[in-house]
XYZ file of C-alpha atoms in Angstrom:
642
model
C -0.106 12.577 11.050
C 1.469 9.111 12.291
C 1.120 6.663 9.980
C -0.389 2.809 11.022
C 2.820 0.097 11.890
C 1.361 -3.691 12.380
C 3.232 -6.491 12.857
C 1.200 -9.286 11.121
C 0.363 -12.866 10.412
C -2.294 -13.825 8.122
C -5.569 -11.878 10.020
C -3.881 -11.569 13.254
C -2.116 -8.832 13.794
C -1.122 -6.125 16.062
C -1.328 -1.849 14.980
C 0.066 0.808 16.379
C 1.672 4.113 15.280
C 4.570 4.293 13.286
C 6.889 4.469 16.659
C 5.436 1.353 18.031
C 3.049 3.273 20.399
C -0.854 2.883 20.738
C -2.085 6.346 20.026
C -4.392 6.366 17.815
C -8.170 5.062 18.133
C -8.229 2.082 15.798
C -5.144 0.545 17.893
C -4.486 -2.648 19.230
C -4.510 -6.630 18.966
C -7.160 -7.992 16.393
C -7.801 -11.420 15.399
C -10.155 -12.693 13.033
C -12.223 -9.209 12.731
C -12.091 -8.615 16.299
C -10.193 -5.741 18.166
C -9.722 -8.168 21.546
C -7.244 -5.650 22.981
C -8.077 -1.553 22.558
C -5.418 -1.302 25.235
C -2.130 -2.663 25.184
C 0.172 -0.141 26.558
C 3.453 -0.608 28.698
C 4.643 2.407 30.343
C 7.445 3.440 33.346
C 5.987 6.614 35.502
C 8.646 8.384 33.323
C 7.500 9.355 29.907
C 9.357 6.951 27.369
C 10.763 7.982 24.324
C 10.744 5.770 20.788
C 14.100 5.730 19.937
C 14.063 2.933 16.851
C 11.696 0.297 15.370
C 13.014 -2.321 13.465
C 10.920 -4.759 11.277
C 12.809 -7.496 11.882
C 10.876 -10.298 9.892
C 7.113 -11.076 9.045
C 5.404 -11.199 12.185
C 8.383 -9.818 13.930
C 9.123 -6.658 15.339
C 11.739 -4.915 17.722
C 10.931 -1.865 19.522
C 13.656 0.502 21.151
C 12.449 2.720 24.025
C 14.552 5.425 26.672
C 13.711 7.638 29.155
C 13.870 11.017 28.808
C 17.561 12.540 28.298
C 18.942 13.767 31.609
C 21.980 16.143 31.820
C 22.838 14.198 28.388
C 21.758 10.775 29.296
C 19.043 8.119 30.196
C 18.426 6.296 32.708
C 16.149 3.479 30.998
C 16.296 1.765 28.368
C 13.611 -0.774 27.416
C 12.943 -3.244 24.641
C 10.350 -4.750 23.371
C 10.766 -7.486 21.483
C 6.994 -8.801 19.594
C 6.207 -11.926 17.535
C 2.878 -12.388 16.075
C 1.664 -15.979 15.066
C -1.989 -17.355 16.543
C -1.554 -14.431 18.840
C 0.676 -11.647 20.474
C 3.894 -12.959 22.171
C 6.412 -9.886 23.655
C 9.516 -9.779 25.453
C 10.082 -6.854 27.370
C 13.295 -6.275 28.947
C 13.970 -3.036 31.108
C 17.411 -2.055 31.638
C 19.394 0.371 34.251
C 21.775 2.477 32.235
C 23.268 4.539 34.981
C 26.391 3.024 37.548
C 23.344 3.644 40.239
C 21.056 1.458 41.734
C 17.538 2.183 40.960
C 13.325 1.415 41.706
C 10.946 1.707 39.143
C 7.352 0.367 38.201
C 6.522 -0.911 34.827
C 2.824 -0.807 34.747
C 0.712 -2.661 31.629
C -2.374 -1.460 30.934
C -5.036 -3.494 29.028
C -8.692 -2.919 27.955
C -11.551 -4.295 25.657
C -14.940 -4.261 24.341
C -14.516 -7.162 21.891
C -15.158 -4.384 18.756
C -16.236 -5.661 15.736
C -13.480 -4.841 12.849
C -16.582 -2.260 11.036
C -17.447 -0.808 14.262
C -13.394 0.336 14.663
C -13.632 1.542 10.800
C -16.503 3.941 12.101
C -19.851 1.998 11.277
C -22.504 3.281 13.810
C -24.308 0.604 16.087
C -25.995 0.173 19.088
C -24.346 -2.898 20.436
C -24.730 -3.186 23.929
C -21.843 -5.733 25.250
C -21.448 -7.240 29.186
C -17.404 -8.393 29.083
C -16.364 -9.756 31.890
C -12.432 -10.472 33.179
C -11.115 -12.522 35.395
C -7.873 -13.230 37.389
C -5.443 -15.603 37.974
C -1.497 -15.932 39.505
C 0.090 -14.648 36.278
C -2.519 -12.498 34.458
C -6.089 -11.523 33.447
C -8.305 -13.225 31.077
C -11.521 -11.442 29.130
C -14.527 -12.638 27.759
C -17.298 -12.272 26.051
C -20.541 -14.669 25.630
C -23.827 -12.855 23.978
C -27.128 -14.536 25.138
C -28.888 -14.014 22.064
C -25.987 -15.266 19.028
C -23.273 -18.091 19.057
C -20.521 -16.003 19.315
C -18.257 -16.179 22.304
C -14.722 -14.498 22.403
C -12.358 -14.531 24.901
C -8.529 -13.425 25.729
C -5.906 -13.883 27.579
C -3.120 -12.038 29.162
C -0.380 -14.320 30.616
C 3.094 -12.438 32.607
C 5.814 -14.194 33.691
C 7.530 -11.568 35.942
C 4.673 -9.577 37.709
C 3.992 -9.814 41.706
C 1.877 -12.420 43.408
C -0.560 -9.560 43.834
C -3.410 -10.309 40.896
C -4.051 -7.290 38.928
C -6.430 -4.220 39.435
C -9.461 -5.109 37.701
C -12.257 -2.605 36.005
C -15.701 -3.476 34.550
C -18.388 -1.078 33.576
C -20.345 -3.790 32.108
C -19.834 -2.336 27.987
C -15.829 -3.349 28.599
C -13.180 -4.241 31.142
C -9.510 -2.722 31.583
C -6.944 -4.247 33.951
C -3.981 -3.205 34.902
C -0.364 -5.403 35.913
C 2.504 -3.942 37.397
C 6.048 -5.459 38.465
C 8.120 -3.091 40.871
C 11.549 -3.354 39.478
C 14.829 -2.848 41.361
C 17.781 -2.745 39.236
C 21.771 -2.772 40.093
C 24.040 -0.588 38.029
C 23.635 -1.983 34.970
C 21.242 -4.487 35.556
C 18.544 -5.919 33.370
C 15.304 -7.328 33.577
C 13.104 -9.309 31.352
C 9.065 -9.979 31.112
C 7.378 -12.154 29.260
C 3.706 -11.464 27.695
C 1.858 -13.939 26.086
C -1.751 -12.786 24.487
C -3.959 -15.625 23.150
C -7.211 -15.479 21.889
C -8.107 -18.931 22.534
C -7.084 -20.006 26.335
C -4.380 -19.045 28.598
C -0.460 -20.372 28.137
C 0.908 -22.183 31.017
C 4.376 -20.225 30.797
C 3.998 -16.820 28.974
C 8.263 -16.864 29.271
C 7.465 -21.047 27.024
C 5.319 -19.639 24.624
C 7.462 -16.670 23.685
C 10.179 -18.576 23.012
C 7.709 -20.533 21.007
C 6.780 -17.672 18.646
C 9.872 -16.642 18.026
C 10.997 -20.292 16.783
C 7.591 -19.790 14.783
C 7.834 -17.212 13.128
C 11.441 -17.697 12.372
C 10.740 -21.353 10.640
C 7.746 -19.734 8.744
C 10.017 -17.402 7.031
C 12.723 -20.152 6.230
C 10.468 -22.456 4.818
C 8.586 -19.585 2.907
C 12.567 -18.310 1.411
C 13.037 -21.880 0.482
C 9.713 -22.462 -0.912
C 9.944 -18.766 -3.378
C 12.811 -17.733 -5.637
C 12.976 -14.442 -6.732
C 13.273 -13.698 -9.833
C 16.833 -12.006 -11.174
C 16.690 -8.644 -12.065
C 18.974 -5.547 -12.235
C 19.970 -4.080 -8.922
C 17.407 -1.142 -8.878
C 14.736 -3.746 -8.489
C 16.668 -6.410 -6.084
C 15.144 -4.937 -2.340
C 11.689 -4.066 -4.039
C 11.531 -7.193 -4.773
C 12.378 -8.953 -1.318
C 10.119 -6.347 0.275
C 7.387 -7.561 -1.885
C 8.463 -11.652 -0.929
C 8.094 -10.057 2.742
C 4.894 -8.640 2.444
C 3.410 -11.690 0.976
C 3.939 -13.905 3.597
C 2.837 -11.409 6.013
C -0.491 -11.112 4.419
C -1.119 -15.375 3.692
C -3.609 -16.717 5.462
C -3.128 -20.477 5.983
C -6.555 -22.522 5.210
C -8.013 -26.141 4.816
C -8.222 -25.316 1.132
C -4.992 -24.380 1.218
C -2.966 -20.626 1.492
C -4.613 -17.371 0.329
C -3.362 -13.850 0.436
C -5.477 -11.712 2.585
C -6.363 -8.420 0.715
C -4.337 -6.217 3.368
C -4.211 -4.659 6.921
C -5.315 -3.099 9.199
C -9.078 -3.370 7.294
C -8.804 -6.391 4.722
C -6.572 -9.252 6.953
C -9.278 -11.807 5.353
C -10.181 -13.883 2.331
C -11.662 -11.017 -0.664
C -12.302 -12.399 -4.410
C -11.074 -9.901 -6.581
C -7.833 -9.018 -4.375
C -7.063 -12.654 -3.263
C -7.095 -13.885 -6.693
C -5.305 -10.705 -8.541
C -2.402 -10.971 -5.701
C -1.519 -14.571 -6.401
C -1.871 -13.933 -10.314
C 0.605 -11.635 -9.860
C 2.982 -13.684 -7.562
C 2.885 -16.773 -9.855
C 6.565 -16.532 -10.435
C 7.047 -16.403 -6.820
C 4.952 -19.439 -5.680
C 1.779 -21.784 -7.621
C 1.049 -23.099 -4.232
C -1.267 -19.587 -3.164
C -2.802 -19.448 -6.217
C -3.959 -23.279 -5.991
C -5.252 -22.799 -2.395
C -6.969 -19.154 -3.406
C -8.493 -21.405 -6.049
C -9.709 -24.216 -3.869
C -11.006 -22.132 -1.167
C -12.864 -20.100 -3.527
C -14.262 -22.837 -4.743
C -15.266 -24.611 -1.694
C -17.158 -20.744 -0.939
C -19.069 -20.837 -4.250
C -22.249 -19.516 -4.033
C -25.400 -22.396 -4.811
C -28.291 -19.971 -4.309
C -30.174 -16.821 -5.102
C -29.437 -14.693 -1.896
C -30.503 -11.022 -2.442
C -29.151 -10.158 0.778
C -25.803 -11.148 0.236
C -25.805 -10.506 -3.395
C -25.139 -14.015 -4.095
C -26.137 -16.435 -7.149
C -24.903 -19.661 -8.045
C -22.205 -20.053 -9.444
C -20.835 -16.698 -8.540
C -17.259 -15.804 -6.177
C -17.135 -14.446 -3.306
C -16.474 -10.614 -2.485
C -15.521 -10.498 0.824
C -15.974 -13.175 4.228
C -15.997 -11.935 8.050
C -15.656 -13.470 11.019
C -16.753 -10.818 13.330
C -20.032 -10.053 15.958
C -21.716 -8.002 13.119
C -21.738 -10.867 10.682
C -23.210 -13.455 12.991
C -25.674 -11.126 13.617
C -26.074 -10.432 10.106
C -25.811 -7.214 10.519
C -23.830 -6.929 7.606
C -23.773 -9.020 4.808
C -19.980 -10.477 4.763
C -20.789 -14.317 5.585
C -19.864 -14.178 2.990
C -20.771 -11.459 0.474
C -20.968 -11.772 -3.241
C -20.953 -8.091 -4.136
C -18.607 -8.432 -6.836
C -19.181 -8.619 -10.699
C -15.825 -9.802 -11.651
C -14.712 -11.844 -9.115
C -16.376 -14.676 -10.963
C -14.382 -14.159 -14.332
C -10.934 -13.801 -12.520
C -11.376 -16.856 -10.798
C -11.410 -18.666 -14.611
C -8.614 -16.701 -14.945
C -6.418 -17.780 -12.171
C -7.628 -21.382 -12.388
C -6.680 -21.773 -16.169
C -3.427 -19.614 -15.552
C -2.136 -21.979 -12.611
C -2.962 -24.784 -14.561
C -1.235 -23.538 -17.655
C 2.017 -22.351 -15.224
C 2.242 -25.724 -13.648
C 1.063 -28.508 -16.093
C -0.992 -29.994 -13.269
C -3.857 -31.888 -15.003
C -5.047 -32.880 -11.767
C -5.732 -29.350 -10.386
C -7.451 -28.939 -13.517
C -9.708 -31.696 -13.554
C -10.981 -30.651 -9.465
C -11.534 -27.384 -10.580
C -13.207 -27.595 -14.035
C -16.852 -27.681 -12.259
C -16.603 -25.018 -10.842
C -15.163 -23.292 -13.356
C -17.814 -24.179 -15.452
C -20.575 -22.874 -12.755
C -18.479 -19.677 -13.038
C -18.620 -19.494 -16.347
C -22.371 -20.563 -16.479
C -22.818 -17.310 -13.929
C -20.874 -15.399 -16.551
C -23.552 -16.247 -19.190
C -26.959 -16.432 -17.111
C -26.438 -13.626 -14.485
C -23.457 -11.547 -15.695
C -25.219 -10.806 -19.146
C -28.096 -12.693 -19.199
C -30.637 -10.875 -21.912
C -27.712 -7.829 -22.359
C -25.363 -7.708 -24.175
C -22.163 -7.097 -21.394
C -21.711 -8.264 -17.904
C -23.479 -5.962 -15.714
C -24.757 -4.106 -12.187
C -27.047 -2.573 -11.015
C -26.550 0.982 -9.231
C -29.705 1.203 -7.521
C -30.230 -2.770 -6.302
C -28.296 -4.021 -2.832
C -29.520 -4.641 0.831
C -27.846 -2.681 3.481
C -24.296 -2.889 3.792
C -24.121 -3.306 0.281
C -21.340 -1.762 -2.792
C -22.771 0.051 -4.858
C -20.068 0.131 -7.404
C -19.565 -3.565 -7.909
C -16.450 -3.153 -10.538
C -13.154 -2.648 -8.931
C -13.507 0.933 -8.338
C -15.657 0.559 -5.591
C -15.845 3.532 -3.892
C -19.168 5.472 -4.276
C -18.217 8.161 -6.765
C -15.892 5.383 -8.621
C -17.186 5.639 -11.782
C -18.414 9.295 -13.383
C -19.371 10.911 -16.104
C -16.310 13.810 -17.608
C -19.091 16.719 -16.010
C -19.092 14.473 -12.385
C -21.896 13.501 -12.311
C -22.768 9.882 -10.978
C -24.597 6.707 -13.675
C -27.501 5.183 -12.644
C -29.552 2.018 -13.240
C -27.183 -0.924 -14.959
C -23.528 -0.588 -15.318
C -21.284 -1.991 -17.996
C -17.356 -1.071 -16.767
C -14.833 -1.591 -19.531
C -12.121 -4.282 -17.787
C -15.015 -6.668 -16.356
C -16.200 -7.191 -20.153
C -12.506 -7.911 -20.408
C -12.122 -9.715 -17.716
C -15.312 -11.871 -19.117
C -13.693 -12.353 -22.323
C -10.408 -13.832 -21.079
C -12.573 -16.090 -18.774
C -14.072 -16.590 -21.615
C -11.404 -18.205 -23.780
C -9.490 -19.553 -21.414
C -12.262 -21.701 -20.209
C -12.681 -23.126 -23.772
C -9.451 -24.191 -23.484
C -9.822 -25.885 -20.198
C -13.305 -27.426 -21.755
C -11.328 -28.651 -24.159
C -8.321 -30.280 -21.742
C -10.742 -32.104 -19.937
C -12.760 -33.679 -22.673
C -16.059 -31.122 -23.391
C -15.081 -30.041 -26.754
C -19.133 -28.680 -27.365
C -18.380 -26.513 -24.325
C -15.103 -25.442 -25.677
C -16.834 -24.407 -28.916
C -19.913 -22.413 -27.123
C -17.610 -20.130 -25.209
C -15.142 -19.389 -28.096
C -18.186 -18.094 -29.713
C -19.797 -16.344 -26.658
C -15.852 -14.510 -26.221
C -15.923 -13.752 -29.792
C -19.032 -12.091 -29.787
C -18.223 -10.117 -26.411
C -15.064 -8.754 -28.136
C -17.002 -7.384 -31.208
C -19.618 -5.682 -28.971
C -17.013 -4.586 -26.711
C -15.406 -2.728 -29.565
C -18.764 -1.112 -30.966
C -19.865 0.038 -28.255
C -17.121 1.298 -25.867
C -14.544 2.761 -28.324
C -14.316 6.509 -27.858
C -13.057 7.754 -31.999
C -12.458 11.384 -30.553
C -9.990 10.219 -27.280
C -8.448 6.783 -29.771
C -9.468 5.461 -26.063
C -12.582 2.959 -24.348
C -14.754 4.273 -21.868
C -14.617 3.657 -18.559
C -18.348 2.273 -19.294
C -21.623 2.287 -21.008
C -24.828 2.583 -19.161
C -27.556 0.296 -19.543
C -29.273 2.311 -22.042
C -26.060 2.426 -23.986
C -24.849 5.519 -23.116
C -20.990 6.089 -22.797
C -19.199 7.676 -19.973
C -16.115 9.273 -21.648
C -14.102 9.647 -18.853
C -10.459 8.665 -19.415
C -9.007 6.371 -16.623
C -6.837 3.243 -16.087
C -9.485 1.028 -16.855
C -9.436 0.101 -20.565
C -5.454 -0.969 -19.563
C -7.065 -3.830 -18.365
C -8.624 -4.745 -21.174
C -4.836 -4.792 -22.798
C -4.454 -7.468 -19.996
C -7.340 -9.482 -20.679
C -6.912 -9.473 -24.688
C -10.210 -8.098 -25.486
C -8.315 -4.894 -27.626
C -8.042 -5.773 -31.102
C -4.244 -5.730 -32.268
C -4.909 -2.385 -34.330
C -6.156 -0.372 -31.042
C -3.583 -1.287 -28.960
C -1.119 1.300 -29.643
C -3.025 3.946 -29.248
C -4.455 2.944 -25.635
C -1.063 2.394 -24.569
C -0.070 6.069 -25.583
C -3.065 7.418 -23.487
C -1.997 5.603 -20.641
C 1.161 7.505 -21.082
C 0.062 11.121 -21.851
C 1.215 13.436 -19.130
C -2.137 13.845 -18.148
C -2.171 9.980 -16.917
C 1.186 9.089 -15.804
C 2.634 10.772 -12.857
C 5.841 9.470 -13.068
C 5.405 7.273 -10.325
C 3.064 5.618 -11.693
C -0.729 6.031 -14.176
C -3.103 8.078 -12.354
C -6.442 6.273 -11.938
C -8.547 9.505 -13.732
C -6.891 11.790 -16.200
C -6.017 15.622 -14.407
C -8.025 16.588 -17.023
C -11.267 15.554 -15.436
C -13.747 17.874 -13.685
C -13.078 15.670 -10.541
C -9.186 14.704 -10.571
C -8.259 14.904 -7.197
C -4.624 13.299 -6.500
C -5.496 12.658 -2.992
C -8.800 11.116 -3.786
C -9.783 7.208 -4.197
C -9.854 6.538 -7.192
C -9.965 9.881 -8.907
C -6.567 10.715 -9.574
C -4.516 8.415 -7.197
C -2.068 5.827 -8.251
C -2.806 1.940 -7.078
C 0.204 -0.220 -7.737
C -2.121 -3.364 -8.656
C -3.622 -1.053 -11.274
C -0.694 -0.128 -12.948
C 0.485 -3.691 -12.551
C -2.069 -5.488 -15.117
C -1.834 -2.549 -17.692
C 1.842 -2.967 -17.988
C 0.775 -6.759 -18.045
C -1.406 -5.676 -20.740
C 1.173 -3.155 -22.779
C 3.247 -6.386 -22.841
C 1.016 -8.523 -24.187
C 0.991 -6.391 -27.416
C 4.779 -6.001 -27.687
C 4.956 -2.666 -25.809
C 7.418 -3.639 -23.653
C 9.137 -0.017 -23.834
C 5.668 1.570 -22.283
C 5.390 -1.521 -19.869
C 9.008 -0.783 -18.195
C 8.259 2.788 -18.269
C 5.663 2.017 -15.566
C 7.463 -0.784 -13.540
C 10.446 1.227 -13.160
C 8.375 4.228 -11.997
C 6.544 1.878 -9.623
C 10.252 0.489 -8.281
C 11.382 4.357 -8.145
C 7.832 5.240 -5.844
C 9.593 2.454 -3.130
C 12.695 3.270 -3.035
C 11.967 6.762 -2.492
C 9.522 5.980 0.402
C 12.577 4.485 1.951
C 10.688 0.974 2.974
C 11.282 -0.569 -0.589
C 7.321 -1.076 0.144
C 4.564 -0.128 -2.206
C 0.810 1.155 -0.350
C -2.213 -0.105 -1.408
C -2.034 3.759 -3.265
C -0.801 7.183 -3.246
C -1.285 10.872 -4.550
C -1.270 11.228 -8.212
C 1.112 14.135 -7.627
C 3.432 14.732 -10.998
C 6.775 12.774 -10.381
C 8.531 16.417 -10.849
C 6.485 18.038 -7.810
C 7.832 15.266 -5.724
C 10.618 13.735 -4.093
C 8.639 11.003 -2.598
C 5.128 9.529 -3.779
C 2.609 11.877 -1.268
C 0.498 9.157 1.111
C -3.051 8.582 1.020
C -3.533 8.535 4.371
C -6.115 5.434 4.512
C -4.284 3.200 2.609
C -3.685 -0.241 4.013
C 0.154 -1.461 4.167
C 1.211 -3.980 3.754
C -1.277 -4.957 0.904
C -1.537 -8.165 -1.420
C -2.091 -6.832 -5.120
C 0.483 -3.866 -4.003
C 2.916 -6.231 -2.563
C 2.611 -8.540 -6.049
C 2.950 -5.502 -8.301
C 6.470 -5.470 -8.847
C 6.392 -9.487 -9.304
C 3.710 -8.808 -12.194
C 5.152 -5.624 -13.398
C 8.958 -7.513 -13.693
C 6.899 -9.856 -15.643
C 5.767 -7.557 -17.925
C 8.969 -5.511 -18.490
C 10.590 -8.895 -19.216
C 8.540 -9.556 -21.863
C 6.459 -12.166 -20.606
C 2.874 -11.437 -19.911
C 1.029 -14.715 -20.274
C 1.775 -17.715 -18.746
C 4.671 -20.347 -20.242
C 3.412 -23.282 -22.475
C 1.995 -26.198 -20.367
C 4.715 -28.449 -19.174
C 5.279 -31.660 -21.449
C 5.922 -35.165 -20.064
């Protein structure tokens, strides 16, 4: 099975197969959650061959293409040089290898139905669409203007190199195709460029101007990104994982008013999610401060003021996940945004007071201390309430809703050791962590900015967390937590990543710690590679699965963060230099959002999961928080003196 190759900036971006070629049927050009090209295919009426791809930068790639060998030869060769910034810019230059002259036709063929992003990922609808395209000298535009919702798309094809003749044109009303050709004749050895210029906005004047534009783009994006982020020194092994991850990163940030994010990852997540935006720059503090202030502010700015059962939103309470797409307008989903999340809320505290402590900016602190507070006011009216941990419940939600509402997200994400599934309210062990570090580091905060009687109520609210934490989640027979308690108090004994978390957060008391960091280890848990998200003991370890048996990078990121934190530094390098291992053996230096939970010994290279999105933010930022750990320093430096 080919594998997914994008070339991406921020939540544009262009897929295709892992040779460069549209093949598969969630190709082609998105922007903003909307496929606006399902066709973008270049082709000679010989078959072409893909010789090499080369990743050149972020948001720059370099195809190689030839014609079929002939009597040890070939008579075409043709590259294809893309940038993506605000759109798709390509250079496309066909060359005559042979001492002949020669006539061909390069013919490119484009189509759309302005898909929503969840209609490509398989979501059933009945949308009914009339897209229309027009011509002009130098290319085709499409578009797309619903009666019955504001929301108009449009796109634009501009070619600098095809005939005067305007292209063939096909509408059946649901979409439109087009197709452009240029008849090409080439001397011995001649060559022949094209320009292609695809903007979702309005048409360029000079398709060959605005490539040359993209490429000085992109280019100045990456130097001011290298200038802006110094990698941290490290031993050789870790040196290209490392500058993979620094590549990644800026492939993925999305560029706001608030300020730059991380988007959670492509081809699904190119947007703005809660729990993966603010994890990703937590982990990439000692790259750059300046992501993790914008995630902060635009958070902030999307803060939920209401009671919205629809969206799942209350006030006080982060964001899960915004879209930009038909669906949403149409509320057809919930994403506009959706609040689906119960920790979201807690890591936002988190990141906030962590910033602030990593930078010494007082000023930062003081904007974002109300809304910290509302977050931490959500903690203690809506995450607990009359309970006794922060909760969800299984059975509540509007269409289009998680059910699992922890990190493990997936439908069967959580289970009992016998597989079967909870029901009604759901304590999961790292958001009462996650709670408690919010927790305390929001007294602290209170404190900085003058609300001492605040400071004192949430030292006492952590406090009390941690001791029921303890009682009710410890498992005496595994020396492990649960993965959760129910709301009737029930434990699910299943042994997963989970309670590493709670290393992270500080929630373990100094005299557990040991032994959750040995269970983390056991050969049933670690791979190798990396810890497996369910023990291969379970009745439902799959290795291929989810989150029942797979390994996610971010995962194993905060419990080495976490094995550091109580002096385990020997366990916490154990698992960053199995993580560094898993990519260099894929042979990108890249880490996957996950992989098979395969034993280390079985494999020479970590076994895909085939849906996994790459590049990814928290996978990207692993190393960064995992180098962290095995360097002994888990928790931010002290604040910065005058």
């Amino acid at each position: 099975m080919k594998t997914d190759s994008t070339v991406v900036t921020g939540s544009t971006f262009l897929v295709t197969d892992e040779d460069g070629q549209p093949s598969r049927d969630h190709d082609g050009f998105y922007h903003r959650d909307v496929r606006h090209l399902d066709c973008y295919d270049l082709s000679l009426p010989t078959d072409l061959d893909a010789l090499e791809v080369v990743d050149v930068r972020p948001g720059e790639r370099l195809l190689h293409l030839g014609s079929p060998l002939e009597t040890g030869a070939r008579r075409y060769h043709v590259a294809r040089h893309q940038f993506v910034t605000d759109g798709l810019y390509e250079r496309i230059t066909v060359s005559n290898l042979t001492d002949d002259r020669t006539e061909t036709t390069l013919t490119l063929s484009l189509g759309t139905r302005f898909d929503d992003l969840f209609e490509v990922r398989g979501m059933g609808t009945e949308m009914e669409r009339t897209v229309q395209a027009r011509t002009g000298d130098a290319g085709v535009t499409f578009s797309y203007d619903p009666d019955d919702v504001d929301f108009d798309r449009e796109v634009s094809v501009t070619v600098d190199g095809t005939t005067d003749a305007d292209p063939a044109v096909t509408t059946d009303g649901q979409r439109a195709d087009a197709t452009l050709t240029l008849p090409l004749t080439l001397a011995a050895g001649e060559h022949r460029d094209l320009s292609v210029a695809v903007t979702p906005t309005r048409p360029v004047s000079s398709a060959v101007d605005a490539v040359d534009k993209a490429r000085r783009d992109v280019r100045e994006r990456e130097h001011r990104w290298l200038e802006a982020t110094t990698l941290p020194d490290h031993d050789e092994s870790w040196q290209d994982v490392l500058a993979e991850s620094r590549e990644n990163l800026l492939e993925l940030r999305l560029d706001t008013e608030h300020g730059p994010l991380f988007s959670a990852g492509v081809p699904w997540f190119a947007t703005a999610f809660g729990r993966d935006s603010l994890i990703a720059a937590y982990q990439a503090l000692p790259l750059t401060t300046e992501v993790a202030k914008g995630t902060c502010r635009y958070l902030a700015a999307q803060q939920a003021t209401e009671v919205d059962p629809e969206r799942d939103a209350e006030p006080g309470k982060i964001l899960h996940e915004i879209r930009h797409g038909e669906l949403t307008a149409r509320e057809l989903v919930p994403h506009r945004p959706y609040f689906g999340t119960v920790d979201a809320t807690a890591l936002f505290v988190v990141l906030a007071h962590e910033t602030w402590r990593f930078t010494g900016d007082d000023e930062f602190a003081a904007d974002l201390w109300p809304h910290v507070d509302r977050g931490l006011t959500w903690l203690e009216e809506y995450g607990i309430g009359d309970g006794e941990f922060v909760t969800y419940d299984l059975e509540s939600g509007e269409s289009g809703s998680l059910r699992h509402q922890a990190w493990k997200d997936s439908g069967d994400g959580i289970l009992f050791p016998d597989g079967r599934h909870p029901s009604g309210d759901l304590a999961a062990a790292e958001v009462q962590g996650y709670a408690y570090d919010a927790m305390r580091r929001g007294a602290e905060l209170a404190d900085h900015v003058g609300a001492p009687n605040r400071a004192r109520e949430l030292e006492r609210a952590a406090d009390g967390l941690r001791t029921r934490f303890d009682d009710a989640f410890w498992l005496s027979e595994e020396s492990f937590y649960a993965v959760a308690v129910t709301g009737a108090g029930e434990q699910i004994p299943s042994v997963t990543t989970n309670p590493g978390h709670c290393l992270w957060s500080g929630i373990v008391p100094e005299t557990r710690a040991d032994s959750v960091v040995d269970r983390l280890l056991a050969p049933d848990m670690f791979t190798g590679w990396g810890i497996r998200t369910l023990s291969a003991d379970h009745d439902a370890y799959n290795p291929q699965s989810y989150h029942l048996g797979s390994v996610w990078p971010h995962d194993n990121s905060l419990c080495a963060l976490g094995m550091a934190r109580y002096d385990r530094e020997d366990a916490a390098r154990r698992v960053g230099e199995g993580l560094v291992a898993a990519a260099r053996a894929r042979g990108n230096d890249r880490l996957p959002e996950l992989f098979a939970g395969f034993d280390r010994d079985r494999t020479t290279v970590p076994v895909t999961y085939g849906e996994a999105c790459e590049p990814q933010a928290w996978a990207a930022a692993a190393p960064l928080a995992c180098l962290r750990a095995v360097d002994g320093d888990p928790v931010a430096p002290p604040l910065l003196v005058e």
